[in-house]
Coordinates of C-alpha atoms in Angstrom, one line a residue:
Chain A
M287 CA -84.9 -133.0 -38.4
I288 CA -82.7 -130.0 -39.2
K289 CA -81.5 -129.8 -42.7
A290 CA -78.4 -127.9 -43.9
R291 CA -79.3 -125.2 -46.2
K292 CA -76.2 -126.3 -48.7
E293 CA -73.1 -128.3 -49.0
V294 CA -71.8 -127.8 -45.4
S295 CA -68.0 -127.8 -45.0
K296 CA -65.8 -130.2 -42.6
L297 CA -64.4 -127.2 -41.3
T298 CA -68.0 -125.9 -40.4
I299 CA -69.0 -129.2 -39.0
E300 CA -65.3 -128.9 -36.9
R301 CA -66.2 -125.7 -35.8
M302 CA -70.0 -126.7 -34.9
A303 CA -68.2 -129.1 -32.0
V304 CA -66.3 -126.2 -30.8
Y305 CA -69.2 -123.8 -30.4
Y306 CA -71.1 -126.9 -28.4
N307 CA -68.2 -127.3 -26.0
T308 CA -67.8 -123.8 -25.6
L309 CA -71.3 -122.7 -25.3
M310 CA -71.8 -125.9 -22.5
K311 CA -68.7 -124.1 -20.6
M312 CA -69.8 -120.8 -20.8
K313 CA -73.1 -122.0 -19.7
E314 CA -71.7 -124.0 -16.7
E315 CA -69.0 -121.9 -15.6
E316 CA -70.5 -118.7 -15.9
G317 CA -74.2 -119.0 -16.1
V318 CA -74.5 -117.4 -19.7
E319 CA -78.2 -117.6 -21.0
I320 CA -77.7 -115.0 -23.7
C321 CA -74.7 -115.0 -26.5
A322 CA -73.8 -112.8 -29.0
S323 CA -71.8 -114.5 -31.7
T324 CA -68.9 -111.7 -30.8
Q325 CA -69.0 -113.2 -27.2
L326 CA -68.8 -116.6 -28.8
G327 CA -65.9 -115.3 -30.9
E328 CA -64.1 -114.3 -28.1
N329 CA -64.3 -117.2 -26.5
T330 CA -63.3 -119.8 -29.2
G331 CA -61.1 -117.9 -31.2
I332 CA -63.0 -117.9 -34.2
A333 CA -64.3 -114.8 -36.3
S334 CA -67.8 -113.6 -35.4
S335 CA -68.7 -113.6 -39.5
V336 CA -67.6 -116.9 -39.4
I337 CA -69.6 -118.3 -36.6
R338 CA -72.5 -116.6 -38.1
R339 CA -71.9 -117.8 -41.5
D340 CA -71.5 -121.4 -40.2
L341 CA -74.6 -121.2 -37.7
A342 CA -76.5 -119.6 -41.0
C343 CA -76.0 -123.0 -42.6
F344 CA -78.8 -124.7 -40.9
G345 CA -81.0 -121.7 -40.8
G346 CA -79.8 -118.9 -38.7
F347 CA -81.9 -117.7 -36.0
G348 CA -80.1 -115.1 -34.0
R349 CA -81.5 -111.9 -33.6
K350 CA -79.3 -109.0 -34.7
G351 CA -78.4 -106.9 -31.3
V352 CA -80.0 -109.6 -29.0
G353 CA -77.7 -112.6 -29.5
Y354 CA -78.6 -116.6 -29.4
D355 CA -80.5 -118.2 -26.7
V356 CA -77.8 -120.6 -25.3
D357 CA -80.2 -123.7 -24.3
F358 CA -81.6 -123.3 -27.4
L359 CA -78.6 -122.9 -29.4
L360 CA -77.1 -126.0 -27.5
S361 CA -79.8 -128.2 -28.2
W362 CA -80.0 -127.3 -32.0
I363 CA -76.3 -128.1 -32.3
Q364 CA -77.3 -131.4 -30.5
E365 CA -79.7 -132.2 -33.2
I366 CA -77.4 -130.8 -36.5
L367 CA -74.5 -133.1 -35.2
G368 CA -76.3 -136.3 -34.2
Y369 CA -75.6 -135.9 -30.6
N370 CA -79.0 -136.7 -29.9
T371 CA -79.3 -140.1 -30.7
E372 CA -77.1 -143.0 -28.9
W373 CA -74.6 -144.4 -31.0
N374 CA -73.2 -148.0 -29.6
V375 CA -69.7 -148.0 -30.4
L376 CA -67.2 -150.9 -30.5
L377 CA -63.4 -150.4 -30.0
V378 CA -60.8 -152.4 -31.7
G379 CA -57.4 -152.3 -30.3
I380 CA -54.2 -153.9 -29.4
D381 CA -52.9 -154.3 -25.9
I382 CA -56.0 -152.7 -24.4
P383 CA -55.2 -153.7 -20.9
V384 CA -52.2 -151.6 -21.3
T385 CA -53.5 -148.9 -23.2
G386 CA -56.5 -148.3 -21.3
I387 CA -60.0 -147.0 -22.8
V388 CA -60.2 -144.0 -20.4
S389 CA -58.5 -141.7 -22.9
Y390 CA -61.2 -142.7 -25.8
Y391 CA -64.1 -141.7 -22.7
S392 CA -62.5 -138.4 -22.3
F393 CA -62.9 -137.6 -26.2
L394 CA -66.5 -138.9 -26.8
P395 CA -68.9 -136.4 -28.1
P396 CA -72.6 -136.9 -26.2
G397 CA -74.5 -139.8 -27.8
F398 CA -71.8 -142.2 -28.0
K399 CA -71.2 -144.9 -25.7
I400 CA -68.6 -147.8 -25.9
T401 CA -70.3 -150.8 -25.6
A402 CA -68.0 -153.5 -26.4
V403 CA -64.1 -153.8 -26.8
I404 CA -62.0 -156.4 -28.8
D405 CA -58.5 -156.9 -28.4
L406 CA -56.2 -158.3 -31.3
D407 CA -54.5 -160.4 -28.8
K408 CA -56.3 -163.4 -28.0
N409 CA -54.5 -163.4 -24.4
N410 CA -56.4 -160.5 -23.4
R411 CA -59.4 -162.0 -23.9
G412 CA -61.7 -161.6 -21.0
Y413 CA -59.8 -159.0 -19.3
T414 CA -62.4 -156.7 -17.5
F415 CA -62.9 -152.9 -17.5
P416 CA -65.6 -153.1 -13.9
A417 CA -66.3 -149.0 -14.3
Y418 CA -67.4 -149.3 -17.7
N419 CA -69.1 -153.0 -17.5
L420 CA -67.0 -154.4 -20.3
A421 CA -65.0 -157.0 -20.7
I422 CA -62.3 -157.7 -23.9
Q423 CA -63.5 -160.2 -26.4
P424 CA -61.7 -161.5 -29.2
L425 CA -61.7 -161.0 -32.8
E426 CA -63.6 -163.5 -33.9
N427 CA -66.7 -162.0 -31.9
L428 CA -66.6 -159.2 -34.3
K429 CA -69.4 -159.8 -36.5
T430 CA -71.8 -161.2 -33.8
V431 CA -71.1 -158.7 -31.4
I432 CA -72.0 -155.6 -33.9
K433 CA -75.5 -157.5 -34.9
K434 CA -76.3 -158.4 -31.5
Q435 CA -75.4 -154.9 -29.7
D436 CA -76.7 -153.2 -32.6
I437 CA -73.1 -151.1 -33.4
A438 CA -73.3 -148.1 -35.4
I439 CA -69.7 -147.1 -35.3
G440 CA -66.4 -148.8 -35.0
F441 CA -63.2 -147.3 -33.4
I442 CA -60.0 -148.9 -34.7
N443 CA -56.6 -148.3 -33.0
V444 CA -54.5 -150.9 -34.5
P445 CA -51.2 -151.6 -36.0
P446 CA -50.9 -150.3 -39.7
K447 CA -50.7 -153.7 -40.8
Q448 CA -54.1 -154.5 -39.6
A449 CA -56.2 -151.9 -39.7
Q450 CA -57.4 -152.6 -43.2
K451 CA -58.4 -156.1 -42.3
V452 CA -60.5 -155.2 -39.0
V453 CA -62.1 -152.4 -41.4
T454 CA -63.0 -155.1 -43.9
M455 CA -64.3 -157.1 -41.0
M456 CA -66.2 -154.3 -39.5
V457 CA -68.4 -153.6 -42.9
K458 CA -68.9 -156.9 -43.6
A459 CA -70.7 -157.2 -40.7
G460 CA -72.7 -154.3 -41.2
I461 CA -71.0 -151.1 -39.5
R462 CA -72.2 -147.7 -41.0
G463 CA -69.3 -145.3 -39.4
I464 CA -65.5 -146.0 -39.0
A465 CA -63.2 -143.6 -36.7
N466 CA -59.8 -144.5 -37.6
F467 CA -57.3 -143.8 -35.2
S468 CA -54.4 -145.6 -36.4
S469 CA -51.7 -143.9 -38.5
V470 CA -52.2 -145.4 -41.8
P471 CA -55.4 -144.7 -44.5
V472 CA -58.0 -147.3 -44.7
A473 CA -60.7 -147.7 -47.6
V474 CA -64.8 -147.9 -46.9
P475 CA -67.5 -148.4 -49.6
E476 CA -69.4 -145.4 -50.2
H477 CA -72.2 -146.3 -47.8
V478 CA -70.0 -146.5 -45.2
F479 CA -68.8 -143.0 -43.0
L480 CA -65.2 -142.9 -42.0
S481 CA -63.7 -140.3 -39.9
Q482 CA -59.6 -140.1 -39.7
V483 CA -58.8 -139.2 -36.3
N484 CA -55.2 -138.4 -37.3
V485 CA -53.6 -137.0 -34.0
A486 CA -50.0 -137.5 -35.6
S487 CA -51.5 -134.9 -38.5
C488 CA -52.5 -132.3 -35.9
L489 CA -48.9 -132.8 -34.0
S490 CA -47.4 -132.7 -37.4
Q491 CA -48.6 -129.3 -37.9
L492 CA -47.1 -127.8 -34.8
S493 CA -43.3 -129.8 -35.6
Y494 CA -44.0 -127.8 -38.9
S495 CA -44.4 -124.6 -37.3
L496 CA -41.7 -124.4 -35.0
R497 CA -39.3 -125.6 -37.8
T498 CA -40.2 -123.0 -40.4
G499 CA -41.5 -120.3 -37.7
I500 CA -44.7 -120.2 -39.7
A501 CA -48.2 -120.7 -38.3
D502 CA -49.5 -123.6 -40.1
G503 CA -51.3 -122.1 -42.9
Y504 CA -54.6 -120.6 -43.4
L505 CA -57.9 -122.5 -43.3
Chain B
M226 CA -33.9 -126.2 -45.0
I227 CA -36.5 -126.8 -47.5
K228 CA -38.6 -123.9 -47.8
A229 CA -42.0 -124.1 -49.3
R230 CA -42.6 -121.9 -52.5
K231 CA -45.9 -120.5 -51.5
E232 CA -48.0 -120.1 -48.2
V233 CA -48.9 -123.8 -47.5
S234 CA -52.5 -125.0 -46.5
K235 CA -53.3 -126.6 -43.2
L236 CA -54.6 -129.5 -45.1
T237 CA -51.5 -129.9 -47.5
I238 CA -49.3 -130.5 -43.9
E239 CA -51.8 -132.9 -42.5
R240 CA -51.6 -134.7 -45.8
M241 CA -47.9 -135.0 -45.5
A242 CA -48.1 -136.6 -42.6
V243 CA -50.4 -139.1 -44.2
Y244 CA -47.9 -139.5 -47.0
Y245 CA -45.4 -140.2 -44.8
N246 CA -47.1 -142.8 -42.6
T247 CA -48.3 -144.3 -46.1
L248 CA -44.6 -144.6 -47.6
M249 CA -43.5 -145.7 -44.3
K250 CA -46.0 -148.4 -44.7
M251 CA -45.4 -149.3 -48.4
K252 CA -41.7 -149.5 -47.7
E253 CA -41.8 -151.8 -44.9
E254 CA -44.7 -154.0 -45.7
E255 CA -43.8 -154.2 -49.3
G256 CA -40.5 -153.3 -50.0
V257 CA -41.3 -150.4 -52.4
E258 CA -38.7 -148.2 -53.5
I259 CA -39.9 -146.3 -56.2
C260 CA -43.4 -144.9 -56.2
A261 CA -45.6 -143.0 -58.5
S262 CA -48.1 -140.6 -57.6
T263 CA -50.9 -142.5 -58.7
Q264 CA -49.7 -145.6 -56.4
L265 CA -49.5 -143.4 -53.5
G266 CA -52.9 -142.0 -54.4
E267 CA -54.3 -145.6 -54.6
N268 CA -53.0 -146.3 -50.8
T269 CA -54.2 -142.9 -49.4
G270 CA -57.3 -142.7 -51.1
I271 CA -56.0 -139.0 -52.0
A272 CA -56.4 -137.9 -55.7
S273 CA -52.9 -138.0 -57.5
S274 CA -53.0 -134.9 -58.9
V275 CA -53.5 -133.5 -55.0
I276 CA -50.7 -135.2 -54.2
R277 CA -48.3 -134.0 -56.9
R278 CA -49.9 -130.1 -56.1
D279 CA -48.8 -130.8 -52.4
L280 CA -45.2 -132.1 -52.9
A281 CA -44.7 -129.3 -55.5
C282 CA -45.5 -126.7 -52.9
F283 CA -42.0 -127.6 -51.5
G284 CA -40.2 -128.0 -54.9
G285 CA -41.4 -131.3 -56.6
F286 CA -38.8 -133.1 -57.7
G287 CA -40.8 -136.5 -59.2
R288 CA -39.7 -137.3 -62.7
K289 CA -42.3 -137.9 -64.9
G290 CA -43.3 -141.5 -65.9
V291 CA -40.3 -142.7 -63.3
G292 CA -41.9 -141.9 -59.9
Y293 CA -40.2 -140.7 -56.2
D294 CA -37.6 -142.6 -54.8
V295 CA -39.3 -143.4 -51.4
D296 CA -36.2 -143.4 -49.3
F297 CA -35.4 -140.0 -50.8
L298 CA -39.2 -138.7 -50.4
L299 CA -39.3 -140.1 -46.8
S300 CA -36.3 -138.1 -45.7
W301 CA -37.5 -135.4 -47.5
I302 CA -40.7 -135.1 -45.9
Q303 CA -39.2 -135.9 -42.5
E304 CA -37.0 -132.5 -43.1
I305 CA -40.2 -130.7 -43.9
L306 CA -42.7 -131.6 -41.0
G307 CA -39.7 -131.5 -38.6
Y308 CA -39.6 -134.6 -38.0
N309 CA -35.5 -134.6 -38.0
T310 CA -35.4 -132.2 -35.2
E311 CA -35.7 -133.8 -31.5
W312 CA -38.7 -132.3 -30.2
N313 CA -39.1 -132.6 -25.9
V314 CA -42.4 -132.8 -24.8
L315 CA -44.4 -131.8 -21.4
L316 CA -47.9 -133.8 -20.9
V317 CA -50.0 -132.2 -18.4
G318 CA -53.3 -133.7 -17.2
I319 CA -55.2 -135.3 -14.8
D320 CA -56.0 -138.8 -13.5
I321 CA -52.7 -140.0 -15.4
P322 CA -52.1 -142.9 -13.5
V323 CA -55.7 -143.9 -14.4
T324 CA -55.7 -142.5 -18.2
G325 CA -52.2 -143.9 -19.0
I326 CA -49.5 -142.4 -21.2
V327 CA -49.6 -145.2 -24.0
S328 CA -52.0 -143.6 -26.2
Y329 CA -50.0 -140.4 -26.3
Y330 CA -47.2 -142.4 -27.5
S331 CA -48.9 -144.2 -30.0
F332 CA -49.6 -141.1 -31.6
L333 CA -46.3 -139.6 -31.7
P334 CA -44.6 -138.5 -34.9
P335 CA -41.1 -139.5 -35.6
G336 CA -39.2 -136.9 -33.1
F337 CA -41.5 -136.2 -30.4
K338 CA -40.3 -137.2 -27.1
I339 CA -42.1 -137.2 -24.0
T340 CA -39.9 -136.1 -21.6
A341 CA -41.9 -134.9 -18.6
V342 CA -45.4 -135.8 -16.8
I343 CA -47.4 -133.5 -14.8
D344 CA -50.8 -134.2 -12.9
L345 CA -53.2 -132.0 -11.6
D346 CA -53.7 -134.0 -8.7
K347 CA -51.0 -133.7 -6.4
N348 CA -51.8 -137.4 -4.7
N349 CA -50.2 -138.6 -7.8
R350 CA -47.2 -136.9 -7.6
G351 CA -44.2 -139.4 -8.1
Y352 CA -46.4 -142.3 -9.6
T353 CA -43.6 -143.6 -12.1
F354 CA -43.8 -145.3 -15.9
P355 CA -40.8 -147.3 -15.4
A356 CA -40.9 -148.1 -19.2
Y357 CA -40.5 -144.4 -20.4
N358 CA -38.4 -143.4 -17.5
L359 CA -40.8 -140.7 -16.2
A360 CA -42.4 -139.9 -12.7
I361 CA -45.5 -137.8 -12.3
Q362 CA -44.6 -134.5 -11.2
P363 CA -46.8 -131.5 -9.6
L364 CA -47.9 -128.5 -11.4
E365 CA -45.5 -126.3 -9.1
N366 CA -42.4 -127.7 -11.1
L367 CA -44.3 -126.8 -14.6
K368 CA -42.0 -123.7 -15.1
T369 CA -38.4 -125.7 -13.8
V370 CA -39.3 -128.2 -15.6
I371 CA -39.7 -126.7 -19.0
K372 CA -36.4 -124.7 -18.5
K373 CA -34.5 -127.6 -17.1
Q374 CA -35.3 -129.7 -19.9
D375 CA -35.5 -127.3 -22.8
I376 CA -39.1 -128.5 -23.6
A377 CA -40.2 -127.2 -26.9
I378 CA -43.8 -128.7 -26.8
G379 CA -46.5 -129.0 -24.3
F380 CA -49.5 -131.3 -24.4
I381 CA -52.3 -130.5 -22.2
N382 CA -55.2 -132.8 -21.4
V383 CA -57.0 -131.3 -18.5
P384 CA -60.5 -130.5 -17.7
P385 CA -62.0 -127.4 -19.2
K386 CA -62.1 -125.1 -16.4
Q387 CA -58.0 -125.6 -16.0
A388 CA -57.3 -125.5 -19.9
Q389 CA -56.2 -121.8 -20.1
K390 CA -54.8 -121.5 -16.8
V391 CA -52.2 -124.1 -17.7
V392 CA -51.4 -122.8 -21.0
T393 CA -51.0 -119.5 -19.9
M394 CA -48.5 -120.9 -17.1
M395 CA -46.4 -123.1 -19.8
V396 CA -46.3 -119.4 -22.1
K397 CA -44.8 -117.7 -19.1
A398 CA -42.4 -120.7 -18.9
G399 CA -41.3 -120.1 -22.5
I400 CA -43.0 -123.0 -24.2
R401 CA -42.6 -122.4 -28.0
G402 CA -45.8 -124.9 -29.1
I403 CA -48.9 -126.6 -27.4
A404 CA -51.0 -129.1 -28.6
N405 CA -54.7 -128.9 -27.0
F406 CA -56.3 -132.2 -26.6
S407 CA -58.8 -130.6 -24.1
S408 CA -62.4 -129.8 -25.4
V409 CA -62.4 -126.4 -25.1
P410 CA -60.5 -123.7 -27.3
V411 CA -57.5 -121.9 -25.6
A412 CA -55.5 -118.7 -26.6
V413 CA -51.9 -118.3 -27.2
P414 CA -49.7 -115.4 -27.8
E415 CA -48.8 -114.8 -31.5
H416 CA -45.5 -116.4 -30.9
V417 CA -46.7 -119.5 -29.4
F418 CA -47.9 -122.3 -32.1
L419 CA -51.4 -124.2 -31.4
S420 CA -52.7 -127.5 -32.7
Q421 CA -55.8 -128.2 -31.4
V422 CA -56.1 -132.1 -31.5
N423 CA -59.8 -132.1 -31.4
V424 CA -60.8 -135.6 -31.2
A425 CA -64.4 -134.8 -30.4
S426 CA -64.9 -132.5 -33.2
C427 CA -63.7 -135.5 -35.9
L428 CA -65.7 -137.9 -34.2
S429 CA -68.6 -135.4 -34.5
Q430 CA -68.2 -135.5 -38.4
L431 CA -69.2 -139.0 -38.0
S432 CA -72.7 -138.5 -35.7
Y433 CA -73.3 -135.5 -38.3
S434 CA -73.2 -138.0 -41.1
L435 CA -74.9 -141.1 -39.9
R436 CA -77.4 -138.8 -39.0
T437 CA -78.2 -136.7 -42.1
G438 CA -76.6 -139.7 -44.5
I439 CA -74.3 -137.0 -46.0
A440 CA -70.4 -137.7 -46.2
D441 CA -68.8 -135.2 -44.3
G442 CA -68.4 -132.5 -46.5
Y443 CA -65.6 -131.2 -49.0
L444 CA -62.3 -130.6 -47.5

């Protein structure tokens, strides 16, 4: 198991995911096999010094003047970000037959798999997504589903009023990580990992910049 | 126009959006009219000292021992984040009749309005979303749509190979801001604002934490 040499910042992890996607693109589209940090920098828009520092957090292995072996770097990042493990995901939402689940699939990192879907509206029970071999279940099934399917991660995208309630149910059922797509913060105990997927916040950076004419601050 | 006293970090803006959502929730659900930073801290999970520092960036006005007037704070954050302005948005995607547009709507901050939709697949031309009064247009219309509807912001969620091409078209047509929902970085000239809406990166924080057993780093 690859261990970080020191405390790793959230932004480093975020950039590692960007390196992964970009390297995959460079490999698949251009057949790149060896990649210098400067080249990765040009393709990501991230300074090559930052890239070298990020990778060095986990024990840098690029050879000076040679660059990184793309395949090795990809499998190494996969290992670091936990993409090698299969993570069963439960999605809890509302109006899922209308909102759909395809958009979640397009965002899933390698290793993530939505294996169960719950809709807060009982009327949507039994609605199926044949392409994904999924059927919508009611909230009452939450605990059973998590235990039976060994679900590690819960996605929630429910109205603000229901968010904390659903999270608490997930935690009690033994979930290990939660991605909160709803627009309000939720609280989890220390042993559960939480990721705020705050699209509205990202978009607010944009309106802030457009209003003020200044870029969205320093990282 | 409210001006920042000093350079404001990206994370401050991100948190301002969270304060806004949380205050709205506190107002609507609990009827809260006056709110201390400690109370906002409890509801957001953000340290009250950080909250006070964030708000002070724009000229703090909370009265010690009294707290913030919720309505005033809401309208003040609205003004700061540009929520008061109407931002016309063009969404460019692929397979939109399948992926849907509802999920974008659920993430839109106040002021953002999707007024046009383009699908890269010509076969989807003319598909309508009656609830939103929108019809899918082909890529050829991009320039005309942006100019005719005075569109300020473009959302892109297209396959990696097409991302930069679509962004370049948008920039040439005079777009002022772009939210990139695709999984690869794109480049824009300095006068255009860019926001990476990187859901996969957020989710990667989660698999990283689950794999290593350590939280997703410091902010």
